[in-house]
Each structure stands twice: as structure tokens, then as C-alpha cells.
Coordinates of C-alpha atoms in Angstrom, one line a residue:
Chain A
X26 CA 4.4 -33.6 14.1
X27 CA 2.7 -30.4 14.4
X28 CA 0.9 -29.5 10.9
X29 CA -1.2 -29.6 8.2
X30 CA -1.8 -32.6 6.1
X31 CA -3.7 -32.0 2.6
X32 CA -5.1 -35.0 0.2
X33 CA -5.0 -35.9 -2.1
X34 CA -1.4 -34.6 -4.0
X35 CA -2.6 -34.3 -7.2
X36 CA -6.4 -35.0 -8.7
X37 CA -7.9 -35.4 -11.8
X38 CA -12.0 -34.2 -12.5
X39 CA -14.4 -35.2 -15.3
X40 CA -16.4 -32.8 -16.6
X41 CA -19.7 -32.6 -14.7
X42 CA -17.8 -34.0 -11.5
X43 CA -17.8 -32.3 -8.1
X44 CA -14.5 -33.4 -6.3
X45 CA -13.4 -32.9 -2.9
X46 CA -10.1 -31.7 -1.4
X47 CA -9.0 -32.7 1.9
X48 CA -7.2 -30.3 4.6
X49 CA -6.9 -31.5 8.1
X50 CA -4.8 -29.5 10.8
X51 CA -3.4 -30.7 14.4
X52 CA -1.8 -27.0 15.6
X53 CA -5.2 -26.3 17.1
X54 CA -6.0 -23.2 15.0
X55 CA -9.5 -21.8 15.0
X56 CA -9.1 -20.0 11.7
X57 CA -9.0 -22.2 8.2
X58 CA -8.2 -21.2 4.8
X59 CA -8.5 -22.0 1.3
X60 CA -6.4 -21.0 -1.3
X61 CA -6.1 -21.0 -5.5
X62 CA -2.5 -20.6 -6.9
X63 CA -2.1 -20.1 -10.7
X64 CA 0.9 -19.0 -12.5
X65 CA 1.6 -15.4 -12.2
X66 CA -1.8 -14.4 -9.9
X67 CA 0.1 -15.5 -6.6
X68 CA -2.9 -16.7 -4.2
X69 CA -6.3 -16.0 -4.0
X70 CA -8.7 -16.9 -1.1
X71 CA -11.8 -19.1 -2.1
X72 CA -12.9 -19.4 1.0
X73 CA -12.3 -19.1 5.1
X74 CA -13.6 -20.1 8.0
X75 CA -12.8 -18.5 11.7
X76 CA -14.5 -20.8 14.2
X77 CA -16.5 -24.3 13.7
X78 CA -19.9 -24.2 11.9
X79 CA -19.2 -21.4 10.0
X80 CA -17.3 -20.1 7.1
X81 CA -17.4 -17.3 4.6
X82 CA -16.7 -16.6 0.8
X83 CA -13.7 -15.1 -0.2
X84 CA -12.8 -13.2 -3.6
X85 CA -13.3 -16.1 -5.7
X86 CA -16.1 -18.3 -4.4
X87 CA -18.0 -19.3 -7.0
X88 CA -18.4 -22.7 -8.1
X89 CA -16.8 -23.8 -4.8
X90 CA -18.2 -25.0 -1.4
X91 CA -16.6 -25.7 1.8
X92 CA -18.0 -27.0 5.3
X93 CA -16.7 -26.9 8.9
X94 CA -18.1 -29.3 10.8
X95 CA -15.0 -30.0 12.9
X96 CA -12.3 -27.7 14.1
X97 CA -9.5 -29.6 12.7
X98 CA -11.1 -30.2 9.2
X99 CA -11.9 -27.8 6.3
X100 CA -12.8 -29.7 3.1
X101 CA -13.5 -28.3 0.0
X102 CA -15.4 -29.4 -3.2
X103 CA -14.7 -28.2 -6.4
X104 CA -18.2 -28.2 -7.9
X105 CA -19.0 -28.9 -11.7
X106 CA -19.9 -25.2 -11.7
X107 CA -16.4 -24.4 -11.7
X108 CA -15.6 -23.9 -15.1
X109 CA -12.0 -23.8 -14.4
X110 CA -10.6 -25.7 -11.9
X111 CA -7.5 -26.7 -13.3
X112 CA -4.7 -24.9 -10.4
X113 CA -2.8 -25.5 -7.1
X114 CA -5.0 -25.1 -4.5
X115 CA -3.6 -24.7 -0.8
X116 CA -5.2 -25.0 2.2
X117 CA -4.0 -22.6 5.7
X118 CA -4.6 -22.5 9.6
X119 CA -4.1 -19.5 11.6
X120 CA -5.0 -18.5 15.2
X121 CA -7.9 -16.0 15.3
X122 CA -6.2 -12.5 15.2
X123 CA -7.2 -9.6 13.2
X124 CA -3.8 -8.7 11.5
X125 CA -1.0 -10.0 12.7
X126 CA -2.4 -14.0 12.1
X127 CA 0.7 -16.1 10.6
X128 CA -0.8 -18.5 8.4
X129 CA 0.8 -22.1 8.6
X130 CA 0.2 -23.7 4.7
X131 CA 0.1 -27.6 3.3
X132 CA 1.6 -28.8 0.4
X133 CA -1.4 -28.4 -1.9
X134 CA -3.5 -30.7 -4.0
X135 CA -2.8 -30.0 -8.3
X136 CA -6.2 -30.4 -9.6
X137 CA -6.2 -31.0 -13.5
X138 CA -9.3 -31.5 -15.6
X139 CA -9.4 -34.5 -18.0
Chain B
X22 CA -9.1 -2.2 -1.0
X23 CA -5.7 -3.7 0.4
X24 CA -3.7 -4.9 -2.6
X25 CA 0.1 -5.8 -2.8
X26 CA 2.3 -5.3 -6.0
X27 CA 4.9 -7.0 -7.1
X28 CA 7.4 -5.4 -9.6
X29 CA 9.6 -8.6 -10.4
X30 CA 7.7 -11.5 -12.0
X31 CA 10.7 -13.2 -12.6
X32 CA 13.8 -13.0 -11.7
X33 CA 17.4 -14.7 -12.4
X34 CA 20.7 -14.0 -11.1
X35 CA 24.1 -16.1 -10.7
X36 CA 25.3 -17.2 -7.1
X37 CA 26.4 -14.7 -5.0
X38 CA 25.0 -11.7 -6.5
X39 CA 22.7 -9.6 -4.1
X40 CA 19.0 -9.6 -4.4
X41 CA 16.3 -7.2 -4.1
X42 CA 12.5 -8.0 -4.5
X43 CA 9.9 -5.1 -4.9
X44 CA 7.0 -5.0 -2.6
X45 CA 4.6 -1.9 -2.6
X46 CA 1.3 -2.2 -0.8
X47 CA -2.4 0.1 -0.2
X48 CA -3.3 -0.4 3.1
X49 CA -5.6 1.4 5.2
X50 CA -5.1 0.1 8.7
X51 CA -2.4 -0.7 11.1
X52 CA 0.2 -2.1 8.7
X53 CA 1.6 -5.6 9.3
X54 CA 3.5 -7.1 6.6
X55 CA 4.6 -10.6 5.3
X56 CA 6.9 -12.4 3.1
X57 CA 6.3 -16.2 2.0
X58 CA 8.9 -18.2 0.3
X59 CA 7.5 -21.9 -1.3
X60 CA 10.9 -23.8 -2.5
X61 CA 10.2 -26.1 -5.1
X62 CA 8.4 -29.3 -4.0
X63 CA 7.5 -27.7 -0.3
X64 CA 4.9 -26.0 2.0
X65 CA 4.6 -22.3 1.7
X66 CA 6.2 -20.9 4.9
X67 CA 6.7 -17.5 6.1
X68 CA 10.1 -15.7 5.3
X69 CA 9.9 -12.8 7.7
X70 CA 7.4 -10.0 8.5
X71 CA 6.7 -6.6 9.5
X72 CA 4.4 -5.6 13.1
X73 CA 5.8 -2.7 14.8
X74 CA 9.4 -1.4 15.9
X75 CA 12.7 -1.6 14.0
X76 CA 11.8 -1.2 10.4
X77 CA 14.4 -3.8 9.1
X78 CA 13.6 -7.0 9.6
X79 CA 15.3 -10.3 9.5
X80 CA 14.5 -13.7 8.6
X81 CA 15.5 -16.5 8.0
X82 CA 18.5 -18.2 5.8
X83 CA 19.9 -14.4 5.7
X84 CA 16.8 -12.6 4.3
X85 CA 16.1 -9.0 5.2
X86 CA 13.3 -6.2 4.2
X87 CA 13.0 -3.0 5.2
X88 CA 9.6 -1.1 5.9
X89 CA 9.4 2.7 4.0
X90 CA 6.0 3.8 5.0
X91 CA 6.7 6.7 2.7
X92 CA 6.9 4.7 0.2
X93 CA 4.3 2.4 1.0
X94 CA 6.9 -0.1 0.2
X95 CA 8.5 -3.3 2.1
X96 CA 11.4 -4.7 -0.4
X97 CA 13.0 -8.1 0.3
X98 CA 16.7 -8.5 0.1
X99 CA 19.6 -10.3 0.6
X100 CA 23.5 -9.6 0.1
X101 CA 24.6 -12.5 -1.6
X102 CA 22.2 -15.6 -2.8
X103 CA 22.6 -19.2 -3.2
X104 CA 21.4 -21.8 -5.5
X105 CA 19.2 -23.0 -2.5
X106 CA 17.4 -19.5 -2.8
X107 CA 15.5 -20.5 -5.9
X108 CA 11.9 -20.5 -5.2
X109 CA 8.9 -18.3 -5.5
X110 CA 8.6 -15.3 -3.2
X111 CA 5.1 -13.5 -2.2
X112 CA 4.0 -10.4 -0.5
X113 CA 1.5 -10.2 1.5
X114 CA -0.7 -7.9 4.0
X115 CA -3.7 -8.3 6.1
X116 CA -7.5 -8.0 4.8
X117 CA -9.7 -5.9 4.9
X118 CA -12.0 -5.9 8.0
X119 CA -11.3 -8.6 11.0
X120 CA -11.5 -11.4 8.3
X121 CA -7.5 -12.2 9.2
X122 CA -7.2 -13.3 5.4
X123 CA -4.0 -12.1 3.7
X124 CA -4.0 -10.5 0.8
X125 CA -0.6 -11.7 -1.8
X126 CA 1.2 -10.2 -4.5
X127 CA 1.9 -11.9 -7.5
X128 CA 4.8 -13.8 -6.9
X129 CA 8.4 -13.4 -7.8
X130 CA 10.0 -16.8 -9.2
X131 CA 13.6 -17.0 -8.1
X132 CA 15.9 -18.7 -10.1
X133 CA 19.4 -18.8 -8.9
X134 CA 22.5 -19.9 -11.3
X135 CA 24.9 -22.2 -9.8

């Protein structure tokens, strides 16, 4: 099946930890997203990435890095910088097209902070 | 900026009444519009949306919005819901620039009384 597969479902961080969050894609999509959700502030873009090898910060960057070393990967580390991670993050693919790009979404990773 | 509003944080309402959710946008470009629906324990996934032509669009499972460019607005609807309809609804337009990011509304939250 066609989609995208994010891992793990739900993670717990130390303080002081870095975690990473998984999202892997098999629809052959150039463009890669990342996502947080949090109760009544729908979704905001961390970070995205059009084509391989290169990726750029969204609105909410900070304390979060990403890396796009192959097409169908787009992980994403929640550094100890982030003072709070705890949310729904949720990871996209979309062919590269200026506006009318249909974004195909997994079925998130919870992150919670022990 | 782009931004997307969404009047309705939550909404409830008994089987078979008729729905309407409030979408207003500020978009400079071409406009292209989108509504997401995530049902409770599933993938985000995209509702209906808005390029060019008939102004009323369809969806699926019976959704419709209509596209007022004089009122910079682009309202979800549906005659008569179903208790299947709960979920959480989002608005959402293109970026700024040729990032093809999307920008969301809040969220509307669903909830539909058997």
C-alpha cells in the first residue's frame, strides 16, 4: 500500500533528551513536511523539505532539526532545546507544485515529556 | 501573510441536523483552497478543495463548500450529518511564496449526537 508510515505512535522524552521521529513515504513525492498539532492551534509547519539534501525552516523551527538524506525519508529530532515538546506531530508528502500541492498525512507520533 | 480563520472551535449537533463550518481566509495570490477532516484515531485526509471553475465544490461522504471571493470566505457544509461525521475539520490555503506549505485554520471539532 501506497503511503506514509510514521514511528513511533506515541513517545516519551527526558528532560535534556533529543528524540527522533520517524516519517518514511512510498508515493514518490519530492516535497516532505512536518507538522505540530496542539489543541485549538490546528497545525503548524516546523519544517519542509522540497527535493533531497535540502530542507527549510518553517514558522516554528526552533529547537527542532530535520535531515533529508533520502527521498523517501524525512526524520525529525526533537532537540533538548525544545522547551515544549509535548504535542501531535504529523508528518506530509506532496508533489512539488506551487499551490495546488495535496498533501497526503500519517498518523502522527504523540510526544509527551516525563 | 496568508492566514485562515476559523469561526467554530467547537461544534455539536444531533444526527441529521445540517452543518455549516466558517472558513474566511487573506490570500494574496491565485486562491486554491482546502478542507482536511482527521476522524478520531486516523490520518488526516483531504475533504474537498477549491482550484478554479464551479465555485461549489463536492467531496466526499456528502460534503460541500462554496467559494465567495467577496467574502474572502469558503464555508463547509453538509445537509444532514451523521454520527460518523464526528471529527476535527481544518482550513487550509497555500503559503506564501513557492514553498507549497499550507497554511491551517484552527480546527473545528465535530461532535455529532446519535
Amino acid at each position: 500500500d501506497g503511503g506514509i508510515t510514521q514511528s513511533p505512535k506515541y513517545l516519551f522524552r527526558k528532560e535534556g533528551q533529543n528524540v527522533t521521529l520517524s516519517c518514511e513515504q512510498n508515493l514518490n513525492h519530492d516535497a516532505m513536511y512536518w507538522y505540530r498539532q496542539d489543541p485549538g492551534q490546528g497545525l503548524r509547519l516546523i519544517y519542509y523539505s522540497q527535493i533531497v539534501n535540502d530542507f527549510q525552516k518553517g514558522d516554528i523551527a526552533e529547537g527542532y532539526s530535520v535531515s533529508r538524506e533520502k527521498k523517501e525519508s524525512f526524520p525529525l529530532t526533537v532537540t533538548s532545546a525544545q522547551k515544549n515538546p509535548t504535542a501531535f506531530y504529523l508528518c506530509a508528502s506532496s508533489i512539488v507544485d506551487i499551490a495546488k500541492n495535496i498533501q497526503y498525512f500519517g498518523a502522527g507520533t504523540r510526544l509527551s515529556v516525563l | 501573510a496568508q492566514s485562515v480563520s476559523q469561526h467554530n472551535h467547537h461544534v455539536i449537533l444531533s444526527e441529521a441536523a445540517s452543518l455549516e463550518l466558517g472558513c474566511n481566509y487573506s490570500y494574496g495570490g491565485t486562491v486554491n483552497l482546502f478542507w482536511y477532516v482527521q476522524y478520531p484515531g486516523q490520518h488526516l485526509q483531504l475533504l474537498l478543495k477549491y482550484f478554479s471553475g464551479d465555485p461549489l465544490v463536492k467531496g466526499i461522504k456528502g460534503f460541500e463548500a462554496e467559494f465567495i471571493k467577496s467574502k474572502f470566505s469558503f464555508n463547509l457544509r453538509k445537509p444532514s450529518v451523521q454520527w460518523s461525521d464526528t471529527a476535527e475539520y481544518f482550513c487550509a490555503v497555500p503559503g506564501s511564496s513557492n514553498t507549497g506549505k499550507l497554511i491551517f485554520g484552527q480546527g473545528t471539532t465535530l461532535q455529532v449526537k446519535p
